XYZ file of C-alpha atoms in Angstrom:
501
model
C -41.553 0.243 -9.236
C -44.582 -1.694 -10.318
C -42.372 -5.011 -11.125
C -40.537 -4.515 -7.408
C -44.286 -3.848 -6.035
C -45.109 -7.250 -7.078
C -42.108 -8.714 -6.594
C -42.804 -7.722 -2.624
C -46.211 -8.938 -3.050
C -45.308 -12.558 -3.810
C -42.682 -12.502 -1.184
C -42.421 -15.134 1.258
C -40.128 -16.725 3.628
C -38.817 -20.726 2.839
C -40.755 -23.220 5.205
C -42.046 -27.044 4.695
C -44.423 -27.920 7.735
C -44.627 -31.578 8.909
C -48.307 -32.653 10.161
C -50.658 -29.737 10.194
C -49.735 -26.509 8.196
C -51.517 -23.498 9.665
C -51.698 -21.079 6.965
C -49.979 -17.563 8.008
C -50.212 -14.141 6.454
C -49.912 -13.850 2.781
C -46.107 -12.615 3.263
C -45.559 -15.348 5.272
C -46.298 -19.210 5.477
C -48.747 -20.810 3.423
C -49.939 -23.808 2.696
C -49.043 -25.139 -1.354
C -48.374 -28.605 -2.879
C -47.825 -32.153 -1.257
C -44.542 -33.315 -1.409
C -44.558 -35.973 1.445
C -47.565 -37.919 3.043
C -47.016 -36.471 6.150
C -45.689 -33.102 5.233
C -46.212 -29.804 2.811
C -44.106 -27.206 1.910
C -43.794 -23.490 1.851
C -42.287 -21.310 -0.133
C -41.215 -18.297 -1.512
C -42.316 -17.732 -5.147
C -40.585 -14.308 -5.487
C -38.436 -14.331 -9.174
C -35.758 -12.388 -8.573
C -32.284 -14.172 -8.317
C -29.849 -12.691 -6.649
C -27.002 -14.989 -6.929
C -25.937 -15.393 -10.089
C -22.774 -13.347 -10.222
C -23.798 -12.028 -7.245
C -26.691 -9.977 -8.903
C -29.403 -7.983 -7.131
C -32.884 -6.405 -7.812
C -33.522 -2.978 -7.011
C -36.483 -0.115 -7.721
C -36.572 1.448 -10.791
C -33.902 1.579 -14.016
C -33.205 5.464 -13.476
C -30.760 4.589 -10.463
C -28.406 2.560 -13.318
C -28.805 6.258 -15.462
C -27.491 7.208 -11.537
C -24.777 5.286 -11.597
C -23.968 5.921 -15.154
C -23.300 9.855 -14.502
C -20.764 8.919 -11.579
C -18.545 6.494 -13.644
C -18.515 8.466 -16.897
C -15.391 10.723 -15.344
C -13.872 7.656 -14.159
C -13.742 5.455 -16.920
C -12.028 8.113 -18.762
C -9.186 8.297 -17.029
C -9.339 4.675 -14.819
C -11.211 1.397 -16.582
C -10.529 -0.044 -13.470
C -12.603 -0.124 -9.850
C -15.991 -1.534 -8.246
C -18.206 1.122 -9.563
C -17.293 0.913 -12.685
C -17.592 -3.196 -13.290
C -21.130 -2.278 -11.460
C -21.824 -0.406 -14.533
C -20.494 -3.090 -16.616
C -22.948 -5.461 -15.268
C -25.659 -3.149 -15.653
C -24.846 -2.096 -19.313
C -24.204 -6.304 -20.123
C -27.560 -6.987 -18.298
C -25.725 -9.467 -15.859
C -27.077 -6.890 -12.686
C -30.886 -5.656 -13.083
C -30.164 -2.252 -11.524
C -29.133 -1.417 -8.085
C -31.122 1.104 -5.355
C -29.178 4.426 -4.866
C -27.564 3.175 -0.863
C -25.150 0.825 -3.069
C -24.476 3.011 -5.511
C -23.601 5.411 -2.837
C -21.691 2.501 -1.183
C -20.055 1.576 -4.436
C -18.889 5.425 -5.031
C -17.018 5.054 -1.647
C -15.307 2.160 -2.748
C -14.360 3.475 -6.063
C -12.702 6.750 -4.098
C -10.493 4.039 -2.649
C -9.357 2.127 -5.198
C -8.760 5.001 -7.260
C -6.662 6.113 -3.952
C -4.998 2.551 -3.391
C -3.866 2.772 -7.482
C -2.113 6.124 -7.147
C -0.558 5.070 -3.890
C 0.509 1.474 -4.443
C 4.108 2.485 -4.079
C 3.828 3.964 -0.695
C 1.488 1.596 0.838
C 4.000 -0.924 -0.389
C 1.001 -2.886 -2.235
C 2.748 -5.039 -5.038
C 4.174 -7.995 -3.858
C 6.351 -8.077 -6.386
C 8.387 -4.914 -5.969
C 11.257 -5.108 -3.525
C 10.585 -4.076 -0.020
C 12.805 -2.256 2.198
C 14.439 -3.964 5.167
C 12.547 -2.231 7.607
C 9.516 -4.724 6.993
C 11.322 -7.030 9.148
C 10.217 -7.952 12.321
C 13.706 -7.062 14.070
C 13.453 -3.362 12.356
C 10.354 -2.693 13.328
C 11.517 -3.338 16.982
C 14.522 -0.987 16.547
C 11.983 1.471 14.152
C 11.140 4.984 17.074
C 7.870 5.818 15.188
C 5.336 3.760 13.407
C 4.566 3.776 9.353
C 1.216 4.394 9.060
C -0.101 3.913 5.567
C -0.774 7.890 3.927
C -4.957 5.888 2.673
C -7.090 5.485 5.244
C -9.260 1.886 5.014
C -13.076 1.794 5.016
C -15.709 0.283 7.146
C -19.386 -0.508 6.113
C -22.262 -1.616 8.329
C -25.830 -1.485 7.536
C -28.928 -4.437 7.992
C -29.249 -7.212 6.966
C -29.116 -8.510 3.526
C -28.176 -5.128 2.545
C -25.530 -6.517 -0.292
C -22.168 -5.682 2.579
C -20.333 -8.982 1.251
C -21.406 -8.553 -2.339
C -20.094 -5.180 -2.688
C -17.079 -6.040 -0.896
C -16.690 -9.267 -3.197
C -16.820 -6.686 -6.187
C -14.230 -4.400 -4.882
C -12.063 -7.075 -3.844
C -12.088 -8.901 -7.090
C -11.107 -5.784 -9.206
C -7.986 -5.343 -6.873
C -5.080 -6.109 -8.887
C -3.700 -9.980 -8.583
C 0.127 -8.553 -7.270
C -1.235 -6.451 -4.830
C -0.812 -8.224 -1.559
C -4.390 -8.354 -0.339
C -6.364 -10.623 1.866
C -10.090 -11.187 2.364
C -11.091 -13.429 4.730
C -14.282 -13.884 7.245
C -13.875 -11.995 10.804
C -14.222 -15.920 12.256
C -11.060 -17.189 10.147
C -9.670 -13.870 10.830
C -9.394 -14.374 14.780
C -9.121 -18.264 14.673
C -6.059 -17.388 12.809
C -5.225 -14.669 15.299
C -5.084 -16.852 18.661
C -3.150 -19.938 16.246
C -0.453 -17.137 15.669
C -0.435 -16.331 19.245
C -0.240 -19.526 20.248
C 2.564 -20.602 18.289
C 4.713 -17.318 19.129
C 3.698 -17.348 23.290
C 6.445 -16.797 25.562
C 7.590 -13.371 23.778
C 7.327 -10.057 25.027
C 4.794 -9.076 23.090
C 3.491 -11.885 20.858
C 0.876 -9.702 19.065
C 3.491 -7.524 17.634
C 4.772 -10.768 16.575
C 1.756 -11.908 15.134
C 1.004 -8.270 13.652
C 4.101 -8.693 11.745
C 3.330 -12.000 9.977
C -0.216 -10.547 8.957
C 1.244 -7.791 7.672
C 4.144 -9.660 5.376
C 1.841 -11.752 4.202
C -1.127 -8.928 3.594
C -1.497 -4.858 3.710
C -4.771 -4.450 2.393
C -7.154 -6.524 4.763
C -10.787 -6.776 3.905
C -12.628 -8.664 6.625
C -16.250 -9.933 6.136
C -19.107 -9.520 9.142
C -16.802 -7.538 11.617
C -18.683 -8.259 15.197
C -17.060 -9.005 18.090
C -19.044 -11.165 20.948
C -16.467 -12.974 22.505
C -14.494 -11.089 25.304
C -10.914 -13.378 24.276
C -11.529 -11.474 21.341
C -12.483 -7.953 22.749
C -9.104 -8.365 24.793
C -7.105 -8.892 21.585
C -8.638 -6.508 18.921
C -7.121 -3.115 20.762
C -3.430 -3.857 20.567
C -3.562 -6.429 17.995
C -4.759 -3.154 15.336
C -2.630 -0.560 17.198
C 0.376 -2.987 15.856
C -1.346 -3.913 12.708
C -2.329 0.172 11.658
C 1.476 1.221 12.702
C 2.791 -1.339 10.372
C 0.759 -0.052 7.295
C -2.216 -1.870 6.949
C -5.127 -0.506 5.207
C -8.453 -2.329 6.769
C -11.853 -3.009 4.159
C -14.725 -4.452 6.424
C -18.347 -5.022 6.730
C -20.589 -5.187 9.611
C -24.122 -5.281 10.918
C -22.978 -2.944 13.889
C -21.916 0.677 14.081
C -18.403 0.805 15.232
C -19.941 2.790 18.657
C -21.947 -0.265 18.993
C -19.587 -3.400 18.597
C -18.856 -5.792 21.355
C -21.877 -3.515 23.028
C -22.902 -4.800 26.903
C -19.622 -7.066 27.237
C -17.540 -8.000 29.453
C -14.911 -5.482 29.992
C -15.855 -3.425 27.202
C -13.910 -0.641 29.076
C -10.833 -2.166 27.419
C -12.251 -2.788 24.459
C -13.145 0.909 23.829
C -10.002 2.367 22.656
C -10.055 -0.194 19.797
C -13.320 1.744 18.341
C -11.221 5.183 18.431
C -8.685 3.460 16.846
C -10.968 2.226 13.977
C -12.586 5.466 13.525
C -9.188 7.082 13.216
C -8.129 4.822 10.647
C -10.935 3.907 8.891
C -13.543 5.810 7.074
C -16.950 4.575 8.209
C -20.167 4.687 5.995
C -23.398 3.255 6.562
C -25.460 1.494 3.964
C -28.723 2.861 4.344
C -31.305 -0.042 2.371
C -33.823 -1.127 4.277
C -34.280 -4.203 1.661
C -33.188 -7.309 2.885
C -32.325 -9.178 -0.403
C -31.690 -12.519 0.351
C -35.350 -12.679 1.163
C -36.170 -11.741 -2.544
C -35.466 -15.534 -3.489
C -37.411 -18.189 -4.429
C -37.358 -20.944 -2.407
C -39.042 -23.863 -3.341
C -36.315 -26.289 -2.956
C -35.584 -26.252 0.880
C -34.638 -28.705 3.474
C -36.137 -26.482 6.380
C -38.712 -28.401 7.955
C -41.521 -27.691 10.677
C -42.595 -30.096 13.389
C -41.699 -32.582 16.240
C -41.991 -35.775 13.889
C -40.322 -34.480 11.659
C -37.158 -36.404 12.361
C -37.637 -39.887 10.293
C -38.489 -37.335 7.033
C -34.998 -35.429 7.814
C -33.019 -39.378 7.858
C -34.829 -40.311 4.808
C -33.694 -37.155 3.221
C -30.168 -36.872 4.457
C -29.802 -40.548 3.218
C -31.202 -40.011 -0.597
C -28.097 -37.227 -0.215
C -25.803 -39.626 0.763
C -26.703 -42.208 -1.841
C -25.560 -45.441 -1.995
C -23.181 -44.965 0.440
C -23.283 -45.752 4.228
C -23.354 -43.058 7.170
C -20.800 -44.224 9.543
C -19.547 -42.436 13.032
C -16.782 -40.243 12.005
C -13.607 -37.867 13.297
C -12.869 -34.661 11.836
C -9.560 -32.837 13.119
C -10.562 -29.087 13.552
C -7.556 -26.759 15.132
C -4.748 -26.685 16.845
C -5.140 -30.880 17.053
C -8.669 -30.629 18.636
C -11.081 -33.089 17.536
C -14.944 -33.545 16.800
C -17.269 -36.652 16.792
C -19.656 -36.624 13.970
C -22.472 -39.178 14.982
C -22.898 -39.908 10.949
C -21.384 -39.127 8.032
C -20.867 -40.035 4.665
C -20.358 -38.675 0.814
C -19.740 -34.998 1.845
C -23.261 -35.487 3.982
C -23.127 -34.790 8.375
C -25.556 -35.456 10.319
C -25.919 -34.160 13.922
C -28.767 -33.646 16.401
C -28.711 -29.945 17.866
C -28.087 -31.112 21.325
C -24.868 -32.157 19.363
C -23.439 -29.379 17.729
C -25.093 -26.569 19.964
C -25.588 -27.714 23.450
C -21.938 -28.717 24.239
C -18.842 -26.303 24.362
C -18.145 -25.971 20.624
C -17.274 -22.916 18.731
C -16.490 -21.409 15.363
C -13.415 -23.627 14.807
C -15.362 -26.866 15.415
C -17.751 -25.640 12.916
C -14.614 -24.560 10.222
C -13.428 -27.692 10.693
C -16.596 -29.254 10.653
C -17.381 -28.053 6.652
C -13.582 -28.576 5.406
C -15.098 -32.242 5.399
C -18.249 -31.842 4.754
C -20.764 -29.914 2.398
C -23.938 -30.443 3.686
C -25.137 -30.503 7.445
C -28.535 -32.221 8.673
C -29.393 -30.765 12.059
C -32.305 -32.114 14.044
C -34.434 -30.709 16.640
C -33.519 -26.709 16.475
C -35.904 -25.645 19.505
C -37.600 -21.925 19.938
C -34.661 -20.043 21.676
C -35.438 -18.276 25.104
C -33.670 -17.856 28.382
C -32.913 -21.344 28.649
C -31.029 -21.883 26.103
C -29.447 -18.603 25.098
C -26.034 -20.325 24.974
C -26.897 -22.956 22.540
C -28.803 -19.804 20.613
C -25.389 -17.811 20.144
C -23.785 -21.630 18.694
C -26.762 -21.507 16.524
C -25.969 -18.279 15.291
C -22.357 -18.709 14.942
C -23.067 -22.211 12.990
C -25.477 -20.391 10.483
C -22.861 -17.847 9.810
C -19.866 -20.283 9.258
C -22.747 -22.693 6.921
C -23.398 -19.453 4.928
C -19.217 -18.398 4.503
C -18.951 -22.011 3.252
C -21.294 -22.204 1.016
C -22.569 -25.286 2.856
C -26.281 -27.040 2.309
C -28.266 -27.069 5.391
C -31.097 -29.699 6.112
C -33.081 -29.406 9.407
C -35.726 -29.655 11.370
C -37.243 -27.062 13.640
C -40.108 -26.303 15.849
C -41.254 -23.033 13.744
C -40.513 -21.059 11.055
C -36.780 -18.744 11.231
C -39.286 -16.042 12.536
C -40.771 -18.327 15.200
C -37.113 -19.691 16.797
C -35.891 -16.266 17.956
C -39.677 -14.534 18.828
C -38.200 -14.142 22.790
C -35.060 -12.798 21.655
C -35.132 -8.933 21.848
C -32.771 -5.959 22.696
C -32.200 -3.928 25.576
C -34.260 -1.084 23.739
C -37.026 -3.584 22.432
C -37.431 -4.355 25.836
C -38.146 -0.881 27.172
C -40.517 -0.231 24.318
C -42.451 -3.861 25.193
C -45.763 -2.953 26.490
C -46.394 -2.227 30.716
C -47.309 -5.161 32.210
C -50.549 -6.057 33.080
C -52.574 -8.095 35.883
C -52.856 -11.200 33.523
C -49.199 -10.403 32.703
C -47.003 -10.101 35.630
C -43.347 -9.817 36.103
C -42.684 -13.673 36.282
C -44.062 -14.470 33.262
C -41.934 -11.482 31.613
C -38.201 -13.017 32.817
C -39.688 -16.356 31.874
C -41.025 -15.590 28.128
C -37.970 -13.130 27.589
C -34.325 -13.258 26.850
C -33.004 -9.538 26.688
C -29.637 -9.915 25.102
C -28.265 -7.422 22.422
C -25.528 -9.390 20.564
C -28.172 -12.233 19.781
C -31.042 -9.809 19.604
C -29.458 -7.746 16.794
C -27.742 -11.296 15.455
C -31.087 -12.791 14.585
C -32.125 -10.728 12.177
C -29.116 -11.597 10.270
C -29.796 -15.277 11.125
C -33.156 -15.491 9.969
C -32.382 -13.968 6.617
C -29.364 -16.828 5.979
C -31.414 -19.196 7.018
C -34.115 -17.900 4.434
C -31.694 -17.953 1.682
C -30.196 -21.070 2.620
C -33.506 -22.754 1.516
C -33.724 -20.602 -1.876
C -33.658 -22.122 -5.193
C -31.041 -19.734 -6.389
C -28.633 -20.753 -3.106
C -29.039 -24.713 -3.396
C -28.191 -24.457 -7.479
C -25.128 -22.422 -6.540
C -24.349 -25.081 -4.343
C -25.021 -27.870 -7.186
C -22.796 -26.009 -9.007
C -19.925 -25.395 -6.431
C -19.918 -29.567 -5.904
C -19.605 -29.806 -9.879
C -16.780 -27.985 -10.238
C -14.984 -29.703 -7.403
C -16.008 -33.251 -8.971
C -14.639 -32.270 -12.367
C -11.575 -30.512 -10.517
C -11.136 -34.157 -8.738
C -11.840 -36.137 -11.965
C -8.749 -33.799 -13.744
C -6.248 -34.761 -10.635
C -6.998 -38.303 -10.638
C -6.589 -38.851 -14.370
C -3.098 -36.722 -13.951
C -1.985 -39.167 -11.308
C -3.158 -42.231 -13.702
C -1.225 -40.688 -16.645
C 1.952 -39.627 -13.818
């Protein structure tokens, strides 16, 4: 407890202020070394990484004894499963203990696995064993009652930077490589959806259609970051997992949102309500209860996020020592379904757009997708304090920091505050009944005007300011050193086999 204590101590968010730098409270921004003539930067000394293999720091070494006791039956009788490579970590010193909500988390996805192993034959799981006729799209039309599969799926949600995606990652990666499995982001998950649809309008019922080719091509389906704000989507999601649950699929997802509280306030959610019955029936649902947001324990001391209104010539000197000796030119990047999107510069893996840019105009998650299949690293300029006036270009925002983070991307920007500062009017329905009564020096005006009550970005930010704090951490930017590496040497390998073909 004492290290974690002063772990928490040290803990602060990953700033660098341009012009003045107003120091904030000790958790929070302070002022530290030059770096620039015109600018300083902040940030978080905290030592724990949590990146390498996806490790994690947690309170004291009795909750690995924890976690011990639970796996000893298993590895008995099954070496195999996510609880039990969490062990292996542990024992090999690669993980530095977990808190007892993963463990508990981890336990649930060990009772699956250990169920998917002993019923990989009738949830028709290896790939490589033949598969009866009645897989076929034609059968399943002439099939009088569904095949639902005899293991129900799971579904975690909990806060932010709770460890959702890592645990996922670890269950997912112990899954067998012949199984026929899928994991994929809830963004690529619909993008891929409405393609399908798309391609296969005109039908009767295209999203049986589309059903079917999910399901040939995957029955166990873990989706990352389950939320659902756009009402296309809310329309889909009810029949599209009716047809998708009849023909055997067993769903693994994680989510920030209760399933009684996705797609919450939206349009139509009337429709979209039989969808949550149908996930509670099918899934098991279990919350993860930490109320430590890791990807704040980082250091962060090598960010691009910087503070102030001149700030802009710092952010083109930067983006350009990126680029190198190359020159940013106007560029095209096809995205989906033949759509297109102007990037004002770009060069060496290296994009640079103003916010007005990328999140005032009609652009979406498959702009974005598109967007860092070409690129690696993003400069945005100008990301204003979000409010009333903007809340549209505040959801982009918060979609493009999601799709940055499933991509591994490097972000450089320039902001008018701190993560914290950018989404300060943003609040919930509930935060908004528990604000304080107006007053006569506060009056109703001034509340509409200061306030934007929205509950998909209100509980989004939370999520947002966290990425956007590990974004800027030490640990994240050498993991992305490391990703463009790899893909160098990877390119290096092809080129000289195309020399030598």
């Amino acid at each position: 407890m004492t290290s974690l204590a002063r772990s928490l101590r040290r803990l602060r968010p990953t700033v660098i202020r341009i012009g003045d730098v107003v120091a904030e409270t000790p958790h929070q921004f302070q002022k530290t070394s030059h770096i620039h003539t015109s600018c300083q930067r902040v940030f978080n000394p905290a030592e724990t990484n949590l990146f390498n293999n996806h490790s994690f720091t947690a309170s004291t070494r009795a909750i690995s004894v924890h976690a011990a006791k639970l796996t000893n039956g298993a590895t008995e009788t099954n070496r195999g499963g996510p609880l039990v490579e969490y062990e292996r970590r542990i024992s090999s010193g690669e993980l530095v203990d977990g808190d007892r909500c993963q463990v508990a988390t981890l336990t649930e996805l060990q009772r699956l696995y250990d169920e998917l192993v002993r019923s990989v034959d009738e949830c028709q799981l290896d790939r490589n064993a033949e598969k009866p006729v009645r897989s076929g799209w034609l059968w399943s039309r002439l099939l009088s009652h569904p095949s639902f599969s005899p293991v129900k799926g799971l579904y975690l949600y909990g806060g932010v930077g709770t460890g959702k995606t890592m645990l996922m990652d670890l269950f997912f990666d112990q899954l067998p490589s012949n199984w026929r499995k899928k994991r994929i982001h809830f963004h690529d998950f619909m993008l891929k959806v409405h393609s399908l649809l798309q391609k296969n309008k005109g039908l009767s019922d295209p999203l049986e259609v589309v059903a079917g080719e999910i399901s040939e091509e995957a029955i166990l389906l873990c989706l990352d970051e389950f939320m659902v704000t756009d009402v296309a989507d809310a329309l889909v999601l009810n029949r599209l997992f009716k047809h998708l649950f009849s023909k055997g699929i067993i769903l693994v997802s994680t989510s920030n949102r209760a399933p009684d509280n996705l797609y919450e306030g939206g349009l139509q959610r009337d429709l979209f309500l039989p969808f949550i019955a149908t996930l509670k029936e099918r899934c098991v649902v279990h919350e993860i209860g930490s109320s430590i947001d890791y990807r704040k324990m980082t250091s962060g001391e090598d960010g691009f996020y910087f503070i102030g209104r001149d700030s802009s010539a710092f952010l083109k000197q930067k983006f350009q020592q990126l680029v190198g000796e190359g020159t940013a030119t106007p560029q095209e990047v096809e995205v989906v379904m033949g759509r297109k999107l102007k990037v004002p510069l770009g060069a060496n893996g290296c994009a640079y757009f103003t916010f007005e840019e990328l999140c005032d105009r009609p652009l979406g998650a498959a702009d974005y997708l598109g967007l860092f299949k070409n690129f690696h690293t993003l400069a945005l300029e100008g990301i204003p304090i979000f409010g009333l006036q903007n809340k549209s270009a505040a959801h982009r925002f918060v979609t493009l920091i999601d799709v940055t983070y499933e991509n591994k991307a490097r972000l450089l920007c320039t902001a008018e505050g701190s993560p914290q500062d950018l989404f300060e009017k943003i609040v919930t329905i509930s935060e908004a009944k528990q604000m304080a009564p107006r007053t006569a020096s506060r009056s109703r005006k001034n509340d509409v005007s200061d306030l934007c009550v929205d509950n998909e970005l209100g509980f989004a930010k939370d999520r947002t300011i966290s990425r956007l704090t590990e974004i800027n951490s030490r640990e994240y930017l050498e993991q992305h050193a490391a990703m463009l590496a790899e893909k160098k040497v990877d390119q290096g390998r092809m080129d000289q086999d195309a020399v030598e073909a």
